[in-house]
Amino acid sequence: MTRALLESIGLFLTPFVCYAAFLMFRARHPLIAASWSRGALSWLTLAGLALAMAGLASLALFGPEQGAYTPAHVENGRLLPGRFQ
């Protein structure tokens, strides 16, 4: 769960990092609020949300199949660890 959350946050922040790099390339300081217009922020937010949703959808569609979890149990006097089947 943590991995999926961190990947989504990373995908969401990708457009903002790219825009900050673009501002630095154009010799503007990205930490000054005047460099970030309101229109750019709205488009960056929408692009970040779209990337995060696409990442979660691809994880759900193409991620590893884990199956059902079988908890640890005793079988024939031996303790068998929990596993995915």
PDB file of N, CA and C in Angstrom:
ATOM      1  N   MET A   1       0.821  -1.195   0.000  1.00  0.00           N
ATOM      2  CA  MET A   1       0.000   0.000   0.000  1.00  0.00           C
ATOM      3  C   MET A   1       0.864   1.258   0.000  1.00  0.00           C
ATOM      4  N   THR A   2       1.937   1.237   0.772  1.00  0.00           N
ATOM      5  CA  THR A   2       2.817   2.399   0.842  1.00  0.00           C
ATOM      6  C   THR A   2       3.473   2.655  -0.508  1.00  0.00           C
ATOM      7  N   ARG A   3       3.875   1.574  -1.189  1.00  0.00           N
ATOM      8  CA  ARG A   3       4.506   1.725  -2.493  1.00  0.00           C
ATOM      9  C   ARG A   3       3.558   2.384  -3.484  1.00  0.00           C
ATOM     10  N   ALA A   4       2.305   1.941  -3.509  1.00  0.00           N
ATOM     11  CA  ALA A   4       1.328   2.522  -4.424  1.00  0.00           C
ATOM     12  C   ALA A   4       1.088   3.995  -4.103  1.00  0.00           C
ATOM     13  N   LEU A   5       1.058   4.333  -2.828  1.00  0.00           N
ATOM     14  CA  LEU A   5       0.849   5.723  -2.422  1.00  0.00           C
ATOM     15  C   LEU A   5       2.036   6.602  -2.821  1.00  0.00           C
ATOM     16  N   LEU A   6       3.256   6.111  -2.590  1.00  0.00           N
ATOM     17  CA  LEU A   6       4.438   6.893  -2.955  1.00  0.00           C
ATOM     18  C   LEU A   6       4.571   7.047  -4.467  1.00  0.00           C
ATOM     19  N   GLU A   7       4.226   6.000  -5.210  1.00  0.00           N
ATOM     20  CA  GLU A   7       4.273   6.108  -6.669  1.00  0.00           C
ATOM     21  C   GLU A   7       3.249   7.123  -7.169  1.00  0.00           C
ATOM     22  N   SER A   8       2.070   7.136  -6.575  1.00  0.00           N
ATOM     23  CA  SER A   8       1.047   8.099  -6.978  1.00  0.00           C
ATOM     24  C   SER A   8       1.470   9.527  -6.666  1.00  0.00           C
ATOM     25  N   ILE A   9       2.064   9.729  -5.509  1.00  0.00           N
ATOM     26  CA  ILE A   9       2.546  11.071  -5.153  1.00  0.00           C
ATOM     27  C   ILE A   9       3.649  11.496  -6.107  1.00  0.00           C
ATOM     28  N   GLY A  10       4.548  10.574  -6.444  1.00  0.00           N
ATOM     29  CA  GLY A  10       5.617  10.886  -7.385  1.00  0.00           C
ATOM     30  C   GLY A  10       5.076  11.236  -8.763  1.00  0.00           C
ATOM     31  N   LEU A  11       4.087  10.479  -9.228  1.00  0.00           N
ATOM     32  CA  LEU A  11       3.483  10.778 -10.526  1.00  0.00           C
ATOM     33  C   LEU A  11       2.747  12.113 -10.502  1.00  0.00           C
ATOM     34  N   PHE A  12       2.107  12.432  -9.383  1.00  0.00           N
ATOM     35  CA  PHE A  12       1.401  13.705  -9.269  1.00  0.00           C
ATOM     36  C   PHE A  12       2.374  14.883  -9.313  1.00  0.00           C
ATOM     37  N   LEU A  13       3.533  14.728  -8.689  1.00  0.00           N
ATOM     38  CA  LEU A  13       4.501  15.826  -8.613  1.00  0.00           C
ATOM     39  C   LEU A  13       5.346  15.980  -9.870  1.00  0.00           C
ATOM     40  N   THR A  14       5.328  15.004 -10.762  1.00  0.00           N
ATOM     41  CA  THR A  14       6.151  15.043 -11.974  1.00  0.00           C
ATOM     42  C   THR A  14       5.920  16.293 -12.822  1.00  0.00           C
ATOM     43  N   PRO A  15       4.671  16.698 -13.129  1.00  0.00           N
ATOM     44  CA  PRO A  15       4.501  17.916 -13.929  1.00  0.00           C
ATOM     45  C   PRO A  15       5.039  19.177 -13.246  1.00  0.00           C
ATOM     46  N   PHE A  16       4.932  19.245 -11.935  1.00  0.00           N
ATOM     47  CA  PHE A  16       5.439  20.408 -11.206  1.00  0.00           C
ATOM     48  C   PHE A  16       6.960  20.479 -11.280  1.00  0.00           C
ATOM     49  N   VAL A  17       7.612  19.339 -11.167  1.00  0.00           N
ATOM     50  CA  VAL A  17       9.077  19.299 -11.263  1.00  0.00           C
ATOM     51  C   VAL A  17       9.518  19.671 -12.674  1.00  0.00           C
ATOM     52  N   CYS A  18       8.811  19.168 -13.676  1.00  0.00           N
ATOM     53  CA  CYS A  18       9.153  19.513 -15.066  1.00  0.00           C
ATOM     54  C   CYS A  18       8.964  21.005 -15.322  1.00  0.00           C
ATOM     55  N   TYR A  19       7.896  21.588 -14.776  1.00  0.00           N
ATOM     56  CA  TYR A  19       7.659  23.025 -14.950  1.00  0.00           C
ATOM     57  C   TYR A  19       8.726  23.841 -14.229  1.00  0.00           C
ATOM     58  N   ALA A  20       9.152  23.389 -13.049  1.00  0.00           N
ATOM     59  CA  ALA A  20      10.219  24.089 -12.326  1.00  0.00           C
ATOM     60  C   ALA A  20      11.522  24.032 -13.127  1.00  0.00           C
ATOM     61  N   ALA A  21      11.794  22.887 -13.756  1.00  0.00           N
ATOM     62  CA  ALA A  21      12.983  22.783 -14.604  1.00  0.00           C
ATOM     63  C   ALA A  21      12.863  23.709 -15.815  1.00  0.00           C
ATOM     64  N   PHE A  22      11.666  23.819 -16.373  1.00  0.00           N
ATOM     65  CA  PHE A  22      11.424  24.737 -17.486  1.00  0.00           C
ATOM     66  C   PHE A  22      11.663  26.180 -17.064  1.00  0.00           C
ATOM     67  N   LEU A  23      11.210  26.542 -15.868  1.00  0.00           N
ATOM     68  CA  LEU A  23      11.434  27.899 -15.365  1.00  0.00           C
ATOM     69  C   LEU A  23      12.920  28.173 -15.171  1.00  0.00           C
ATOM     70  N   MET A  24      13.649  27.197 -14.665  1.00  0.00           N
ATOM     71  CA  MET A  24      15.088  27.387 -14.485  1.00  0.00           C
ATOM     72  C   MET A  24      15.787  27.508 -15.838  1.00  0.00           C
ATOM     73  N   PHE A  25      15.330  26.766 -16.815  1.00  0.00           N
ATOM     74  CA  PHE A  25      15.901  26.847 -18.160  1.00  0.00           C
ATOM     75  C   PHE A  25      15.669  28.226 -18.771  1.00  0.00           C
ATOM     76  N   ARG A  26      14.533  28.832 -18.458  1.00  0.00           N
ATOM     77  CA  ARG A  26      14.207  30.161 -18.966  1.00  0.00           C
ATOM     78  C   ARG A  26      14.765  31.273 -18.082  1.00  0.00           C
ATOM     79  N   ALA A  27      15.659  30.947 -17.166  1.00  0.00           N
ATOM     80  CA  ALA A  27      16.349  31.892 -16.270  1.00  0.00           C
ATOM     81  C   ALA A  27      15.383  32.601 -15.323  1.00  0.00           C
ATOM     82  N   ARG A  28      14.359  31.888 -14.885  1.00  0.00           N
ATOM     83  CA  ARG A  28      13.456  32.407 -13.843  1.00  0.00           C
ATOM     84  C   ARG A  28      13.624  31.531 -12.620  1.00  0.00           C
ATOM     85  N   HIS A  29      13.458  32.115 -11.473  1.00  0.00           N
ATOM     86  CA  HIS A  29      13.634  31.375 -10.229  1.00  0.00           C
ATOM     87  C   HIS A  29      12.332  30.645  -9.893  1.00  0.00           C
ATOM     88  N   PRO A  30      12.361  29.305  -9.780  1.00  0.00           N
ATOM     89  CA  PRO A  30      11.114  28.564  -9.547  1.00  0.00           C
ATOM     90  C   PRO A  30      10.551  28.697  -8.137  1.00  0.00           C
ATOM     91  N   LEU A  31      11.310  29.225  -7.205  1.00  0.00           N
ATOM     92  CA  LEU A  31      10.803  29.372  -5.838  1.00  0.00           C
ATOM     93  C   LEU A  31      10.096  30.702  -5.605  1.00  0.00           C
ATOM     94  N   ILE A  32      10.046  31.549  -6.599  1.00  0.00           N
ATOM     95  CA  ILE A  32       9.323  32.817  -6.494  1.00  0.00           C
ATOM     96  C   ILE A  32       7.889  32.574  -6.973  1.00  0.00           C
ATOM     97  N   ALA A  33       6.922  32.958  -6.152  1.00  0.00           N
ATOM     98  CA  ALA A  33       5.520  32.669  -6.450  1.00  0.00           C
ATOM     99  C   ALA A  33       5.038  33.364  -7.722  1.00  0.00           C
ATOM    100  N   ALA A  34       5.629  34.488  -8.087  1.00  0.00           N
ATOM    101  CA  ALA A  34       5.197  35.213  -9.283  1.00  0.00           C
ATOM    102  C   ALA A  34       5.518  34.434 -10.562  1.00  0.00           C
ATOM    103  N   SER A  35       6.450  33.491 -10.499  1.00  0.00           N
ATOM    104  CA  SER A  35       6.795  32.700 -11.677  1.00  0.00           C
ATOM    105  C   SER A  35       5.713  31.674 -12.020  1.00  0.00           C
ATOM    106  N   TRP A  36       4.898  31.317 -11.039  1.00  0.00           N
ATOM    107  CA  TRP A  36       3.870  30.300 -11.229  1.00  0.00           C
ATOM    108  C   TRP A  36       2.524  30.998 -11.429  1.00  0.00           C
ATOM    109  N   SER A  37       2.042  31.014 -12.657  1.00  0.00           N
ATOM    110  CA  SER A  37       0.749  31.658 -12.919  1.00  0.00           C
ATOM    111  C   SER A  37      -0.384  30.735 -12.478  1.00  0.00           C
ATOM    112  N   ARG A  38      -1.552  31.322 -12.275  1.00  0.00           N
ATOM    113  CA  ARG A  38      -2.713  30.555 -11.834  1.00  0.00           C
ATOM    114  C   ARG A  38      -3.145  29.539 -12.888  1.00  0.00           C
ATOM    115  N   GLY A  39      -3.066  29.916 -14.151  1.00  0.00           N
ATOM    116  CA  GLY A  39      -3.434  29.000 -15.226  1.00  0.00           C
ATOM    117  C   GLY A  39      -2.492  27.813 -15.312  1.00  0.00           C
ATOM    118  N   ALA A  40      -1.207  28.081 -15.116  1.00  0.00           N
ATOM    119  CA  ALA A  40      -0.231  26.994 -15.155  1.00  0.00           C
ATOM    120  C   ALA A  40      -0.449  26.024 -13.997  1.00  0.00           C
ATOM    121  N   LEU A  41      -0.757  26.543 -12.827  1.00  0.00           N
ATOM    122  CA  LEU A  41      -0.986  25.674 -11.680  1.00  0.00           C
ATOM    123  C   LEU A  41      -2.203  24.777 -11.876  1.00  0.00           C
ATOM    124  N   SER A  42      -3.262  25.321 -12.471  1.00  0.00           N
ATOM    125  CA  SER A  42      -4.446  24.490 -12.685  1.00  0.00           C
ATOM    126  C   SER A  42      -4.159  23.389 -13.699  1.00  0.00           C
ATOM    127  N   TRP A  43      -3.436  23.713 -14.773  1.00  0.00           N
ATOM    128  CA  TRP A  43      -3.099  22.682 -15.761  1.00  0.00           C
ATOM    129  C   TRP A  43      -2.136  21.656 -15.180  1.00  0.00           C
ATOM    130  N   LEU A  44      -1.191  22.095 -14.385  1.00  0.00           N
ATOM    131  CA  LEU A  44      -0.257  21.161 -13.758  1.00  0.00           C
ATOM    132  C   LEU A  44      -0.972  20.234 -12.783  1.00  0.00           C
ATOM    133  N   THR A  45      -1.929  20.769 -12.038  1.00  0.00           N
ATOM    134  CA  THR A  45      -2.703  19.952 -11.108  1.00  0.00           C
ATOM    135  C   THR A  45      -3.516  18.908 -11.862  1.00  0.00           C
ATOM    136  N   LEU A  46      -4.177  19.317 -12.932  1.00  0.00           N
ATOM    137  CA  LEU A  46      -4.952  18.355 -13.729  1.00  0.00           C
ATOM    138  C   LEU A  46      -4.048  17.290 -14.354  1.00  0.00           C
ATOM    139  N   ALA A  47      -2.896  17.702 -14.859  1.00  0.00           N
ATOM    140  CA  ALA A  47      -1.964  16.736 -15.440  1.00  0.00           C
ATOM    141  C   ALA A  47      -1.440  15.776 -14.376  1.00  0.00           C
ATOM    142  N   GLY A  48      -1.139  16.282 -13.190  1.00  0.00           N
ATOM    143  CA  GLY A  48      -0.674  15.426 -12.100  1.00  0.00           C
ATOM    144  C   GLY A  48      -1.721  14.433 -11.655  1.00  0.00           C
ATOM    145  N   LEU A  49      -2.973  14.888 -11.556  1.00  0.00           N
ATOM    146  CA  LEU A  49      -4.054  13.974 -11.191  1.00  0.00           C
ATOM    147  C   LEU A  49      -4.261  12.907 -12.254  1.00  0.00           C
ATOM    148  N   ALA A  50      -4.176  13.297 -13.522  1.00  0.00           N
ATOM    149  CA  ALA A  50      -4.334  12.323 -14.604  1.00  0.00           C
ATOM    150  C   ALA A  50      -3.213  11.286 -14.570  1.00  0.00           C
ATOM    151  N   LEU A  51      -1.981  11.731 -14.327  1.00  0.00           N
ATOM    152  CA  LEU A  51      -0.861  10.789 -14.231  1.00  0.00           C
ATOM    153  C   LEU A  51      -1.016   9.844 -13.040  1.00  0.00           C
ATOM    154  N   ALA A  52      -1.437  10.372 -11.906  1.00  0.00           N
ATOM    155  CA  ALA A  52      -1.613   9.533 -10.717  1.00  0.00           C
ATOM    156  C   ALA A  52      -2.720   8.507 -10.935  1.00  0.00           C
ATOM    157  N   MET A  53      -3.831   8.925 -11.550  1.00  0.00           N
ATOM    158  CA  MET A  53      -4.919   7.974 -11.807  1.00  0.00           C
ATOM    159  C   MET A  53      -4.504   6.928 -12.832  1.00  0.00           C
ATOM    160  N   ALA A  54      -3.746   7.338 -13.849  1.00  0.00           N
ATOM    161  CA  ALA A  54      -3.268   6.377 -14.846  1.00  0.00           C
ATOM    162  C   ALA A  54      -2.296   5.387 -14.204  1.00  0.00           C
ATOM    163  N   GLY A  55      -1.473   5.851 -13.298  1.00  0.00           N
ATOM    164  CA  GLY A  55      -0.558   4.954 -12.597  1.00  0.00           C
ATOM    165  C   GLY A  55      -1.287   3.941 -11.732  1.00  0.00           C
ATOM    166  N   LEU A  56      -2.307   4.391 -11.012  1.00  0.00           N
ATOM    167  CA  LEU A  56      -3.087   3.460 -10.192  1.00  0.00           C
ATOM    168  C   LEU A  56      -3.862   2.474 -11.050  1.00  0.00           C
ATOM    169  N   ALA A  57      -4.404   2.954 -12.176  1.00  0.00           N
ATOM    170  CA  ALA A  57      -5.135   2.054 -13.072  1.00  0.00           C
ATOM    171  C   ALA A  57      -4.205   1.018 -13.684  1.00  0.00           C
ATOM    172  N   SER A  58      -3.004   1.432 -14.077  1.00  0.00           N
ATOM    173  CA  SER A  58      -2.062   0.467 -14.652  1.00  0.00           C
ATOM    174  C   SER A  58      -1.594  -0.537 -13.609  1.00  0.00           C
ATOM    175  N   LEU A  59      -1.460  -0.108 -12.365  1.00  0.00           N
ATOM    176  CA  LEU A  59      -1.089  -1.035 -11.302  1.00  0.00           C
ATOM    177  C   LEU A  59      -2.201  -2.057 -11.078  1.00  0.00           C
ATOM    178  N   ALA A  60      -3.446  -1.595 -11.128  1.00  0.00           N
ATOM    179  CA  ALA A  60      -4.570  -2.510 -10.932  1.00  0.00           C
ATOM    180  C   ALA A  60      -4.722  -3.478 -12.102  1.00  0.00           C
ATOM    181  N   LEU A  61      -4.489  -2.998 -13.322  1.00  0.00           N
ATOM    182  CA  LEU A  61      -4.684  -3.844 -14.494  1.00  0.00           C
ATOM    183  C   LEU A  61      -3.499  -4.766 -14.778  1.00  0.00           C
ATOM    184  N   PHE A  62      -2.286  -4.261 -14.613  1.00  0.00           N
ATOM    185  CA  PHE A  62      -1.107  -5.008 -15.016  1.00  0.00           C
ATOM    186  C   PHE A  62      -0.223  -5.424 -13.851  1.00  0.00           C
ATOM    187  N   GLY A  63      -0.640  -5.160 -12.630  1.00  0.00           N
ATOM    188  CA  GLY A  63       0.160  -5.508 -11.458  1.00  0.00           C
ATOM    189  C   GLY A  63       0.166  -7.003 -11.217  1.00  0.00           C
ATOM    190  N   PRO A  64       1.012  -7.441 -10.300  1.00  0.00           N
ATOM    191  CA  PRO A  64       1.107  -8.879 -10.034  1.00  0.00           C
ATOM    192  C   PRO A  64      -0.155  -9.418  -9.367  1.00  0.00           C
ATOM    193  N   GLU A  65      -0.549 -10.596  -9.792  1.00  0.00           N
ATOM    194  CA  GLU A  65      -1.693 -11.275  -9.173  1.00  0.00           C
ATOM    195  C   GLU A  65      -1.205 -11.949  -7.896  1.00  0.00           C
ATOM    196  N   GLN A  66      -1.799 -11.618  -6.772  1.00  0.00           N
ATOM    197  CA  GLN A  66      -1.360 -12.210  -5.522  1.00  0.00           C
ATOM    198  C   GLN A  66      -2.288 -13.314  -5.059  1.00  0.00           C
ATOM    199  N   GLY A  67      -3.528 -13.283  -5.434  1.00  0.00           N
ATOM    200  CA  GLY A  67      -4.456 -14.318  -5.001  1.00  0.00           C
ATOM    201  C   GLY A  67      -4.927 -14.088  -3.576  1.00  0.00           C
ATOM    202  N   ALA A  68      -5.446 -15.154  -2.991  1.00  0.00           N
ATOM    203  CA  ALA A  68      -5.998 -15.081  -1.642  1.00  0.00           C
ATOM    204  C   ALA A  68      -4.913 -15.387  -0.616  1.00  0.00           C
ATOM    205  N   TYR A  69      -4.998 -14.750   0.528  1.00  0.00           N
ATOM    206  CA  TYR A  69      -4.021 -14.953   1.594  1.00  0.00           C
ATOM    207  C   TYR A  69      -4.480 -16.100   2.476  1.00  0.00           C
ATOM    208  N   THR A  70      -3.579 -17.053   2.716  1.00  0.00           N
ATOM    209  CA  THR A  70      -3.831 -18.147   3.653  1.00  0.00           C
ATOM    210  C   THR A  70      -3.018 -17.860   4.909  1.00  0.00           C
ATOM    211  N   PRO A  71      -3.675 -17.654   6.059  1.00  0.00           N
ATOM    212  CA  PRO A  71      -2.921 -17.303   7.263  1.00  0.00           C
ATOM    213  C   PRO A  71      -2.097 -18.489   7.771  1.00  0.00           C
ATOM    214  N   ALA A  72      -1.177 -18.204   8.671  1.00  0.00           N
ATOM    215  CA  ALA A  72      -0.368 -19.259   9.284  1.00  0.00           C
ATOM    216  C   ALA A  72      -1.281 -20.222  10.033  1.00  0.00           C
ATOM    217  N   HIS A  73      -0.966 -21.504   9.915  1.00  0.00           N
ATOM    218  CA  HIS A  73      -1.794 -22.512  10.579  1.00  0.00           C
ATOM    219  C   HIS A  73      -0.946 -23.752  10.882  1.00  0.00           C
ATOM    220  N   VAL A  74      -1.479 -24.612  11.750  1.00  0.00           N
ATOM    221  CA  VAL A  74      -0.796 -25.847  12.124  1.00  0.00           C
ATOM    222  C   VAL A  74      -1.401 -26.973  11.301  1.00  0.00           C
ATOM    223  N   GLU A  75      -0.514 -27.724  10.634  1.00  0.00           N
ATOM    224  CA  GLU A  75      -0.954 -28.848   9.821  1.00  0.00           C
ATOM    225  C   GLU A  75      -0.023 -30.030  10.110  1.00  0.00           C
ATOM    226  N   ASN A  76      -0.603 -31.141  10.571  1.00  0.00           N
ATOM    227  CA  ASN A  76       0.169 -32.334  10.927  1.00  0.00           C
ATOM    228  C   ASN A  76       1.255 -32.030  11.955  1.00  0.00           C
ATOM    229  N   GLY A  77       0.958 -31.180  12.892  1.00  0.00           N
ATOM    230  CA  GLY A  77       1.889 -30.863  13.963  1.00  0.00           C
ATOM    231  C   GLY A  77       2.979 -29.876  13.581  1.00  0.00           C
ATOM    232  N   ARG A  78       2.939 -29.339  12.366  1.00  0.00           N
ATOM    233  CA  ARG A  78       3.946 -28.361  11.926  1.00  0.00           C
ATOM    234  C   ARG A  78       3.273 -27.015  11.673  1.00  0.00           C
ATOM    235  N   LEU A  79       3.964 -25.955  12.050  1.00  0.00           N
ATOM    236  CA  LEU A  79       3.451 -24.613  11.822  1.00  0.00           C
ATOM    237  C   LEU A  79       3.825 -24.172  10.409  1.00  0.00           C
ATOM    238  N   LEU A  80       2.833 -23.932   9.590  1.00  0.00           N
ATOM    239  CA  LEU A  80       3.053 -23.459   8.214  1.00  0.00           C
ATOM    240  C   LEU A  80       2.848 -21.957   8.184  1.00  0.00           C
ATOM    241  N   PRO A  81       3.792 -21.220   7.592  1.00  0.00           N
ATOM    242  CA  PRO A  81       3.657 -19.749   7.563  1.00  0.00           C
ATOM    243  C   PRO A  81       2.535 -19.318   6.626  1.00  0.00           C
ATOM    244  N   GLY A  82       2.077 -18.090   6.825  1.00  0.00           N
ATOM    245  CA  GLY A  82       1.060 -17.530   5.947  1.00  0.00           C
ATOM    246  C   GLY A  82       1.637 -17.265   4.562  1.00  0.00           C
ATOM    247  N   ARG A  83       0.779 -17.349   3.537  1.00  0.00           N
ATOM    248  CA  ARG A  83       1.248 -17.153   2.163  1.00  0.00           C
ATOM    249  C   ARG A  83       0.077 -16.765   1.279  1.00  0.00           C
ATOM    250  N   PHE A  84       0.423 -16.259   0.099  1.00  0.00           N
ATOM    251  CA  PHE A  84      -0.570 -15.964  -0.927  1.00  0.00           C
ATOM    252  C   PHE A  84      -0.675 -17.151  -1.858  1.00  0.00           C
ATOM    253  N   GLN A  85      -1.893 -17.529  -2.210  1.00  0.00           N
ATOM    254  CA  GLN A  85      -2.103 -18.652  -3.142  1.00  0.00           C
ATOM    255  C   GLN A  85      -2.707 -18.168  -4.427  1.00  0.00           C
TER     256      GLN A  85
END
